PDB file of C-alpha atoms in Angstrom:
ATOM      1  CA  UNK Z   3     -32.055  27.783 -21.409  1.00  0.00           C
ATOM      2  CA  UNK Z   4     -31.856  30.073 -24.475  1.00  0.00           C
ATOM      3  CA  UNK Z   5     -34.750  29.575 -26.882  1.00  0.00           C
ATOM      4  CA  UNK Z   6     -32.425  28.911 -29.813  1.00  0.00           C
ATOM      5  CA  UNK Z   7     -31.304  25.584 -28.212  1.00  0.00           C
ATOM      6  CA  UNK Z   8     -33.204  22.689 -29.873  1.00  0.00           C
ATOM      7  CA  UNK Z   9     -35.560  20.711 -27.653  1.00  0.00           C
ATOM      8  CA  UNK Z  10     -33.598  17.482 -28.098  1.00  0.00           C
ATOM      9  CA  UNK Z  11     -30.414  19.218 -26.953  1.00  0.00           C
ATOM     10  CA  UNK Z  12     -32.227  20.666 -23.944  1.00  0.00           C
ATOM     11  CA  UNK Z  13     -33.321  17.161 -23.009  1.00  0.00           C
ATOM     12  CA  UNK Z  14     -29.752  15.866 -23.299  1.00  0.00           C
ATOM     13  CA  UNK Z  15     -28.457  18.718 -21.139  1.00  0.00           C
ATOM     14  CA  UNK Z  16     -31.148  18.200 -18.477  1.00  0.00           C
ATOM     15  CA  UNK Z  17     -30.537  14.446 -18.318  1.00  0.00           C
ATOM     16  CA  UNK Z  18     -26.765  14.951 -18.202  1.00  0.00           C
ATOM     17  CA  UNK Z  19     -27.045  17.472 -15.367  1.00  0.00           C
ATOM     18  CA  UNK Z  20     -29.320  15.169 -13.398  1.00  0.00           C
ATOM     19  CA  UNK Z  21     -26.986  12.228 -13.859  1.00  0.00           C
ATOM     20  CA  UNK Z  22     -24.059  14.422 -12.830  1.00  0.00           C
ATOM     21  CA  UNK Z  23     -25.934  15.504  -9.705  1.00  0.00           C
ATOM     22  CA  UNK Z  24     -26.877  11.924  -8.838  1.00  0.00           C
ATOM     23  CA  UNK Z  25     -23.265  10.841  -9.383  1.00  0.00           C
ATOM     24  CA  UNK Z  26     -21.992  13.608  -7.119  1.00  0.00           C
ATOM     25  CA  UNK Z  27     -24.465  12.686  -4.384  1.00  0.00           C
ATOM     26  CA  UNK Z  28     -23.511   8.995  -4.586  1.00  0.00           C
ATOM     27  CA  UNK Z  29     -19.821   9.951  -4.509  1.00  0.00           C
ATOM     28  CA  UNK Z  30     -20.348  12.142  -1.432  1.00  0.00           C
ATOM     29  CA  UNK Z  31     -22.249   9.348   0.308  1.00  0.00           C
ATOM     30  CA  UNK Z  32     -19.473   6.870  -0.523  1.00  0.00           C
ATOM     31  CA  UNK Z  33     -16.743   9.192   0.734  1.00  0.00           C
ATOM     32  CA  UNK Z  34     -18.642   9.813   3.972  1.00  0.00           C
ATOM     33  CA  UNK Z  35     -19.312   6.107   4.510  1.00  0.00           C
ATOM     34  CA  UNK Z  36     -15.725   4.938   4.046  1.00  0.00           C
ATOM     35  CA  UNK Z  37     -14.334   7.893   5.969  1.00  0.00           C
ATOM     36  CA  UNK Z  38     -16.569   6.856   8.857  1.00  0.00           C
ATOM     37  CA  UNK Z  39     -15.430   3.235   8.604  1.00  0.00           C
ATOM     38  CA  UNK Z  40     -11.776   4.289   8.532  1.00  0.00           C
ATOM     39  CA  UNK Z  41     -12.243   6.272  11.761  1.00  0.00           C
ATOM     40  CA  UNK Z  42     -12.883   2.984  13.590  1.00  0.00           C
ATOM     41  CA  UNK Z  43      -9.299   1.823  12.989  1.00  0.00           C
ATOM     42  CA  UNK Z  44      -6.568   2.657  15.491  1.00  0.00           C
ATOM     43  CA  UNK Z  45      -3.850   4.636  13.689  1.00  0.00           C
ATOM     44  CA  UNK Z  46      -1.299   3.895  16.414  1.00  0.00           C
ATOM     45  CA  UNK Z  47      -1.099   0.331  15.077  1.00  0.00           C
ATOM     46  CA  UNK Z  48       0.687   1.664  12.007  1.00  0.00           C
ATOM     47  CA  UNK Z  49       3.737   2.410  14.148  1.00  0.00           C
ATOM     48  CA  UNK Z  50       3.622  -0.960  15.936  1.00  0.00           C
ATOM     49  CA  UNK Z  51       5.954  -3.559  14.479  1.00  0.00           C
ATOM     50  CA  UNK Z  52       4.972  -7.184  14.828  1.00  0.00           C
ATOM     51  CA  UNK Z  53       4.506 -10.415  12.969  1.00  0.00           C
ATOM     52  CA  UNK Z  54       2.392 -13.482  13.550  1.00  0.00           C
ATOM     53  CA  UNK Z  55       3.482 -16.916  14.750  1.00  0.00           C
ATOM     54  CA  UNK Z  56       0.826 -19.446  13.833  1.00  0.00           C
ATOM     55  CA  UNK Z  57       0.865 -22.601  15.944  1.00  0.00           C
ATOM     56  CA  UNK Z  58      -0.485 -25.739  14.236  1.00  0.00           C
ATOM     57  CA  UNK Z  59      -1.308 -29.198  15.565  1.00  0.00           C
ATOM     58  CA  UNK Z  60      -0.067 -32.459  14.011  1.00  0.00           C
ATOM     59  CA  UNK Z  61      -2.956 -32.372  11.515  1.00  0.00           C
ATOM     60  CA  UNK Z  62      -2.084 -28.871  10.343  1.00  0.00           C
ATOM     61  CA  UNK Z  63      -5.035 -27.243  12.110  1.00  0.00           C
ATOM     62  CA  UNK Z  64      -4.578 -23.768  13.555  1.00  0.00           C
ATOM     63  CA  UNK Z  65      -4.273 -23.775  17.358  1.00  0.00           C
ATOM     64  CA  UNK Z  66      -3.274 -20.240  18.215  1.00  0.00           C
ATOM     65  CA  UNK Z  67      -1.850 -17.082  16.695  1.00  0.00           C
ATOM     66  CA  UNK Z  68       0.817 -15.294  18.695  1.00  0.00           C
ATOM     67  CA  UNK Z  69       1.856 -11.763  17.877  1.00  0.00           C
ATOM     68  CA  UNK Z  70       5.482 -10.992  18.675  1.00  0.00           C
ATOM     69  CA  UNK Z  71       7.071  -7.566  18.644  1.00  0.00           C
ATOM     70  CA  UNK Z  72       9.993  -7.023  16.300  1.00  0.00           C
ATOM     71  CA  UNK Z  73      13.226  -6.745  18.252  1.00  0.00           C
ATOM     72  CA  UNK Z  74      14.998  -4.592  15.686  1.00  0.00           C
ATOM     73  CA  UNK Z  75      13.239  -1.640  14.097  1.00  0.00           C
ATOM     74  CA  UNK Z  76      14.510   1.456  12.361  1.00  0.00           C
ATOM     75  CA  UNK Z  77      13.286   5.037  12.268  1.00  0.00           C
ATOM     76  CA  UNK Z  78      13.309   7.492   9.394  1.00  0.00           C
ATOM     77  CA  UNK Z  79      16.663   8.806  10.651  1.00  0.00           C
ATOM     78  CA  UNK Z  80      18.234   5.399   9.955  1.00  0.00           C
ATOM     79  CA  UNK Z  81      17.360   5.465   6.252  1.00  0.00           C
ATOM     80  CA  UNK Z  82      20.244   6.328   3.887  1.00  0.00           C
ATOM     81  CA  UNK Z  83      19.075   8.584   1.072  1.00  0.00           C
ATOM     82  CA  UNK Z  84      20.099   6.066  -1.582  1.00  0.00           C
ATOM     83  CA  UNK Z  85      17.884   3.458   0.120  1.00  0.00           C
ATOM     84  CA  UNK Z  86      14.960   5.889   0.023  1.00  0.00           C
ATOM     85  CA  UNK Z  87      15.687   6.691  -3.634  1.00  0.00           C
ATOM     86  CA  UNK Z  88      15.865   3.008  -4.576  1.00  0.00           C
ATOM     87  CA  UNK Z  89      12.626   2.173  -2.769  1.00  0.00           C
ATOM     88  CA  UNK Z  90      10.708   5.037  -4.366  1.00  0.00           C
ATOM     89  CA  UNK Z  91      12.094   4.242  -7.832  1.00  0.00           C
ATOM     90  CA  UNK Z  92      11.055   0.603  -7.533  1.00  0.00           C
ATOM     91  CA  UNK Z  93       7.781   0.726  -5.625  1.00  0.00           C
ATOM     92  CA  UNK Z  94       6.206   4.172  -5.940  1.00  0.00           C
ATOM     93  CA  UNK Z  95       7.705   6.763  -8.293  1.00  0.00           C
ATOM     94  CA  UNK Z  96       5.253   9.503  -7.234  1.00  0.00           C
ATOM     95  CA  UNK Z  97       5.522   8.828  -3.494  1.00  0.00           C
ATOM     96  CA  UNK Z  98       6.874  12.254  -2.622  1.00  0.00           C
ATOM     97  CA  UNK Z  99       4.213  14.158  -4.571  1.00  0.00           C
ATOM     98  CA  UNK Z 100       0.984  12.236  -3.973  1.00  0.00           C
ATOM     99  CA  UNK Z 101      -1.042  12.279  -0.740  1.00  0.00           C
ATOM    100  CA  UNK Z 102      -1.340   8.532  -0.349  1.00  0.00           C
ATOM    101  CA  UNK Z 103      -3.179   7.548  -3.514  1.00  0.00           C
ATOM    102  CA  UNK Z 104      -1.950   7.764  -7.104  1.00  0.00           C
ATOM    103  CA  UNK Z 105      -5.288   8.484  -8.773  1.00  0.00           C
ATOM    104  CA  UNK Z 106      -3.852   8.443 -12.300  1.00  0.00           C
ATOM    105  CA  UNK Z 107      -2.406   5.000 -11.677  1.00  0.00           C
ATOM    106  CA  UNK Z 108      -5.669   3.937 -10.064  1.00  0.00           C
ATOM    107  CA  UNK Z 109      -7.637   4.978 -13.157  1.00  0.00           C
ATOM    108  CA  UNK Z 110      -5.235   3.049 -15.402  1.00  0.00           C
ATOM    109  CA  UNK Z 111      -5.463  -0.023 -13.174  1.00  0.00           C
ATOM    110  CA  UNK Z 112      -9.260   0.198 -13.083  1.00  0.00           C
ATOM    111  CA  UNK Z 113      -9.424   0.339 -16.872  1.00  0.00           C
ATOM    112  CA  UNK Z 114      -7.131  -2.681 -17.097  1.00  0.00           C
ATOM    113  CA  UNK Z 115      -9.210  -4.606 -14.548  1.00  0.00           C
ATOM    114  CA  UNK Z 116     -12.382  -3.868 -16.499  1.00  0.00           C
ATOM    115  CA  UNK Z 117     -10.690  -5.062 -19.677  1.00  0.00           C
ATOM    116  CA  UNK Z 118      -9.447  -8.262 -18.005  1.00  0.00           C
ATOM    117  CA  UNK Z 119     -12.673  -8.739 -16.026  1.00  0.00           C
ATOM    118  CA  UNK Z 120     -10.479  -9.409 -13.002  1.00  0.00           C
ATOM    119  CA  UNK Z 121      -8.447  -7.634 -10.306  1.00  0.00           C
ATOM    120  CA  UNK Z 122      -5.140  -8.013 -12.139  1.00  0.00           C
ATOM    121  CA  UNK Z 123      -3.868  -4.493 -11.352  1.00  0.00           C
ATOM    122  CA  UNK Z 124      -3.866  -2.723  -8.000  1.00  0.00           C
ATOM    123  CA  UNK Z 125      -1.915   0.548  -8.432  1.00  0.00           C
ATOM    124  CA  UNK Z 126      -0.999   0.438  -4.742  1.00  0.00           C
ATOM    125  CA  UNK Z 127       1.308   3.117  -3.400  1.00  0.00           C
ATOM    126  CA  UNK Z 128       3.718   2.492  -0.528  1.00  0.00           C
ATOM    127  CA  UNK Z 129       1.222   4.145   1.807  1.00  0.00           C
ATOM    128  CA  UNK Z 130      -1.579   1.886   0.568  1.00  0.00           C
ATOM    129  CA  UNK Z 131       0.625  -1.172   1.043  1.00  0.00           C
ATOM    130  CA  UNK Z 132       1.338  -0.019   4.598  1.00  0.00           C
ATOM    131  CA  UNK Z 133      -2.391   0.317   5.305  1.00  0.00           C
ATOM    132  CA  UNK Z 134      -3.055  -3.132   3.843  1.00  0.00           C
ATOM    133  CA  UNK Z 135      -0.267  -4.777   5.833  1.00  0.00           C
ATOM    134  CA  UNK Z 136      -1.184  -3.018   9.076  1.00  0.00           C
ATOM    135  CA  UNK Z 137      -4.849  -3.927   9.059  1.00  0.00           C
ATOM    136  CA  UNK Z 138      -4.554  -7.161   7.063  1.00  0.00           C
ATOM    137  CA  UNK Z 139      -6.755  -5.984   4.189  1.00  0.00           C
ATOM    138  CA  UNK Z 140      -6.277  -8.815   1.714  1.00  0.00           C
ATOM    139  CA  UNK Z 141      -9.556  -9.504  -0.066  1.00  0.00           C
ATOM    140  CA  UNK Z 142      -9.695  -8.246  -3.665  1.00  0.00           C
ATOM    141  CA  UNK Z 143     -12.975  -6.369  -3.850  1.00  0.00           C
ATOM    142  CA  UNK Z 144     -14.145  -2.809  -4.412  1.00  0.00           C
ATOM    143  CA  UNK Z 145     -15.302  -2.554  -0.798  1.00  0.00           C
ATOM    144  CA  UNK Z 146     -11.853  -3.453   0.481  1.00  0.00           C
ATOM    145  CA  UNK Z 147     -10.156  -1.139  -2.000  1.00  0.00           C
ATOM    146  CA  UNK Z 148     -12.265   1.849  -0.963  1.00  0.00           C
ATOM    147  CA  UNK Z 149     -11.591   1.106   2.704  1.00  0.00           C
ATOM    148  CA  UNK Z 150      -7.878   0.813   1.961  1.00  0.00           C
ATOM    149  CA  UNK Z 151      -7.925   4.218   0.246  1.00  0.00           C
ATOM    150  CA  UNK Z 152      -9.757   5.831   3.185  1.00  0.00           C
ATOM    151  CA  UNK Z 153      -7.268   4.369   5.669  1.00  0.00           C
ATOM    152  CA  UNK Z 154      -4.357   5.470   3.493  1.00  0.00           C
ATOM    153  CA  UNK Z 155      -5.570   9.060   3.477  1.00  0.00           C
ATOM    154  CA  UNK Z 156      -5.804   8.974   7.290  1.00  0.00           C
ATOM    155  CA  UNK Z 157      -2.274   7.573   7.565  1.00  0.00           C
ATOM    156  CA  UNK Z 158      -0.875  10.223   5.215  1.00  0.00           C
ATOM    157  CA  UNK Z 159      -2.531  12.990   7.227  1.00  0.00           C
ATOM    158  CA  UNK Z 160      -1.177  11.634  10.512  1.00  0.00           C
ATOM    159  CA  UNK Z 161       2.403  10.585   9.688  1.00  0.00           C
ATOM    160  CA  UNK Z 162       5.252  12.140   7.706  1.00  0.00           C
ATOM    161  CA  UNK Z 163       6.561  10.615   4.481  1.00  0.00           C
ATOM    162  CA  UNK Z 164       9.737   9.543   6.266  1.00  0.00           C
ATOM    163  CA  UNK Z 165       7.792   7.808   9.023  1.00  0.00           C
ATOM    164  CA  UNK Z 166       5.646   5.993   6.458  1.00  0.00           C
ATOM    165  CA  UNK Z 167       8.745   4.672   4.687  1.00  0.00           C
ATOM    166  CA  UNK Z 168      10.241   3.479   7.970  1.00  0.00           C
ATOM    167  CA  UNK Z 169       7.016   1.790   9.095  1.00  0.00           C
ATOM    168  CA  UNK Z 170       6.692   0.099   5.722  1.00  0.00           C
ATOM    169  CA  UNK Z 171      10.273  -1.214   5.727  1.00  0.00           C
ATOM    170  CA  UNK Z 172       9.888  -2.462   9.301  1.00  0.00           C
ATOM    171  CA  UNK Z 173       6.838  -4.530   8.371  1.00  0.00           C
ATOM    172  CA  UNK Z 174       7.613  -6.267   5.100  1.00  0.00           C
ATOM    173  CA  UNK Z 175       9.324  -9.613   4.541  1.00  0.00           C
ATOM    174  CA  UNK Z 176      12.747  -9.761   2.907  1.00  0.00           C
ATOM    175  CA  UNK Z 177      13.093 -13.499   2.450  1.00  0.00           C
ATOM    176  CA  UNK Z 178      15.291 -16.061   4.231  1.00  0.00           C
ATOM    177  CA  UNK Z 179      13.400 -15.535   7.501  1.00  0.00           C
ATOM    178  CA  UNK Z 180      14.060 -11.781   7.594  1.00  0.00           C
ATOM    179  CA  UNK Z 181      11.194  -9.593   8.789  1.00  0.00           C
ATOM    180  CA  UNK Z 182      11.948  -5.903   8.481  1.00  0.00           C
ATOM    181  CA  UNK Z 183      14.827  -4.046   6.841  1.00  0.00           C
ATOM    182  CA  UNK Z 184      17.111  -4.073   9.898  1.00  0.00           C
ATOM    183  CA  UNK Z 185      17.025  -7.838  10.267  1.00  0.00           C
ATOM    184  CA  UNK Z 186      17.559  -8.248   6.524  1.00  0.00           C
ATOM    185  CA  UNK Z 187      20.460  -5.783   6.519  1.00  0.00           C
ATOM    186  CA  UNK Z 188      22.234  -7.608   9.298  1.00  0.00           C
ATOM    187  CA  UNK Z 189      21.628 -11.091   7.889  1.00  0.00           C
ATOM    188  CA  UNK Z 190      22.604 -10.350   4.295  1.00  0.00           C
ATOM    189  CA  UNK Z 191      25.369  -7.801   4.844  1.00  0.00           C
ATOM    190  CA  UNK Z 192      26.296  -7.930   8.538  1.00  0.00           C
ATOM    191  CA  UNK Z 193      25.623  -4.225   9.118  1.00  0.00           C
ATOM    192  CA  UNK Z 194      22.920  -1.850  10.299  1.00  0.00           C
ATOM    193  CA  UNK Z 195      20.485  -0.257   7.861  1.00  0.00           C
ATOM    194  CA  UNK Z 196      22.022   3.193   8.350  1.00  0.00           C
ATOM    195  CA  UNK Z 197      25.391   1.832   7.145  1.00  0.00           C
ATOM    196  CA  UNK Z 198      24.160   0.294   3.875  1.00  0.00           C
ATOM    197  CA  UNK Z 199      25.829   1.447   0.672  1.00  0.00           C
ATOM    198  CA  UNK Z 200      24.067   2.035  -2.647  1.00  0.00           C
ATOM    199  CA  UNK Z 201      24.549  -1.483  -3.998  1.00  0.00           C
ATOM    200  CA  UNK Z 202      23.356  -3.104  -0.776  1.00  0.00           C
ATOM    201  CA  UNK Z 203      20.329  -0.834  -0.591  1.00  0.00           C
ATOM    202  CA  UNK Z 204      19.395  -1.669  -4.189  1.00  0.00           C
ATOM    203  CA  UNK Z 205      19.761  -5.382  -3.443  1.00  0.00           C
ATOM    204  CA  UNK Z 206      17.375  -5.225  -0.477  1.00  0.00           C
ATOM    205  CA  UNK Z 207      14.813  -3.177  -2.413  1.00  0.00           C
ATOM    206  CA  UNK Z 208      15.052  -5.679  -5.260  1.00  0.00           C
ATOM    207  CA  UNK Z 209      13.968  -8.462  -2.899  1.00  0.00           C
ATOM    208  CA  UNK Z 210      10.635  -6.858  -1.962  1.00  0.00           C
ATOM    209  CA  UNK Z 211       8.500  -8.030  -4.903  1.00  0.00           C
ATOM    210  CA  UNK Z 212       9.668 -11.624  -4.588  1.00  0.00           C
ATOM    211  CA  UNK Z 213      11.138 -12.357  -1.134  1.00  0.00           C
ATOM    212  CA  UNK Z 214      11.564 -16.064  -1.830  1.00  0.00           C
ATOM    213  CA  UNK Z 215      12.858 -15.976  -5.385  1.00  0.00           C
ATOM    214  CA  UNK Z 216      15.016 -12.840  -5.089  1.00  0.00           C
ATOM    215  CA  UNK Z 217      16.777 -13.630  -1.813  1.00  0.00           C
ATOM    216  CA  UNK Z 218      20.583 -13.552  -2.353  1.00  0.00           C
ATOM    217  CA  UNK Z 219      20.894 -16.657  -0.186  1.00  0.00           C
ATOM    218  CA  UNK Z 220      18.499 -18.603  -2.402  1.00  0.00           C
ATOM    219  CA  UNK Z 221      19.216 -17.223  -5.874  1.00  0.00           C
ATOM    220  CA  UNK Z 222      22.162 -14.861  -6.141  1.00  0.00           C
ATOM    221  CA  UNK Z 223      21.779 -14.417  -9.903  1.00  0.00           C
ATOM    222  CA  UNK Z 224      18.125 -13.353  -9.629  1.00  0.00           C
ATOM    223  CA  UNK Z 225      18.938 -11.032  -6.709  1.00  0.00           C
ATOM    224  CA  UNK Z 226      21.722  -9.433  -8.760  1.00  0.00           C
ATOM    225  CA  UNK Z 227      19.378  -8.853 -11.710  1.00  0.00           C
ATOM    226  CA  UNK Z 228      16.826  -7.184  -9.447  1.00  0.00           C
ATOM    227  CA  UNK Z 229      19.513  -4.995  -7.897  1.00  0.00           C
TER     228      UNK Z 229
END
């Protein structure tokens, strides 16, 4: 360093550089570790559509879990543009520009969680929700969040944005016993997903955050407000 720099400032610079180097090394180790863990997950499961039937005995104890394939699934070609627009506006405004993770939103959520001393904010994108639903990542912890991010990046690199939207809509619950957008479309409106109009698309998207309370068959007023 130049001689004119005071000794105390040199010390600060040296310590800062060392901390920065240590932080970079730890970051690189973390990225490598979770990337390795994510490689152990089968990406083909993202495209599989299924839900679980849990069989209980008379005492409410779990006997068996049966996985049943969805009978009615849609592809990205079945998605009307206004349905795509409504979903992105409601669930993930930066979906088309990010690569799976909204890091700005993640930083904001992290700051809020630190303030609240709890996992009150998640900043999950549609892709992250798909990863969580596919591999049943439910626990709220940093380990799970990092794994979810690593899996999301793999999904985004393997599938197109349109495919991710279709997979997501095929998996989620729409209330009133409807699993997947096609089943919900036919039950609520008596038509296929590809034939939905703007109002119907907005109604279905409005259900997502509260499938029980926003179902038109259970609470038409609440469903209308969400639409």
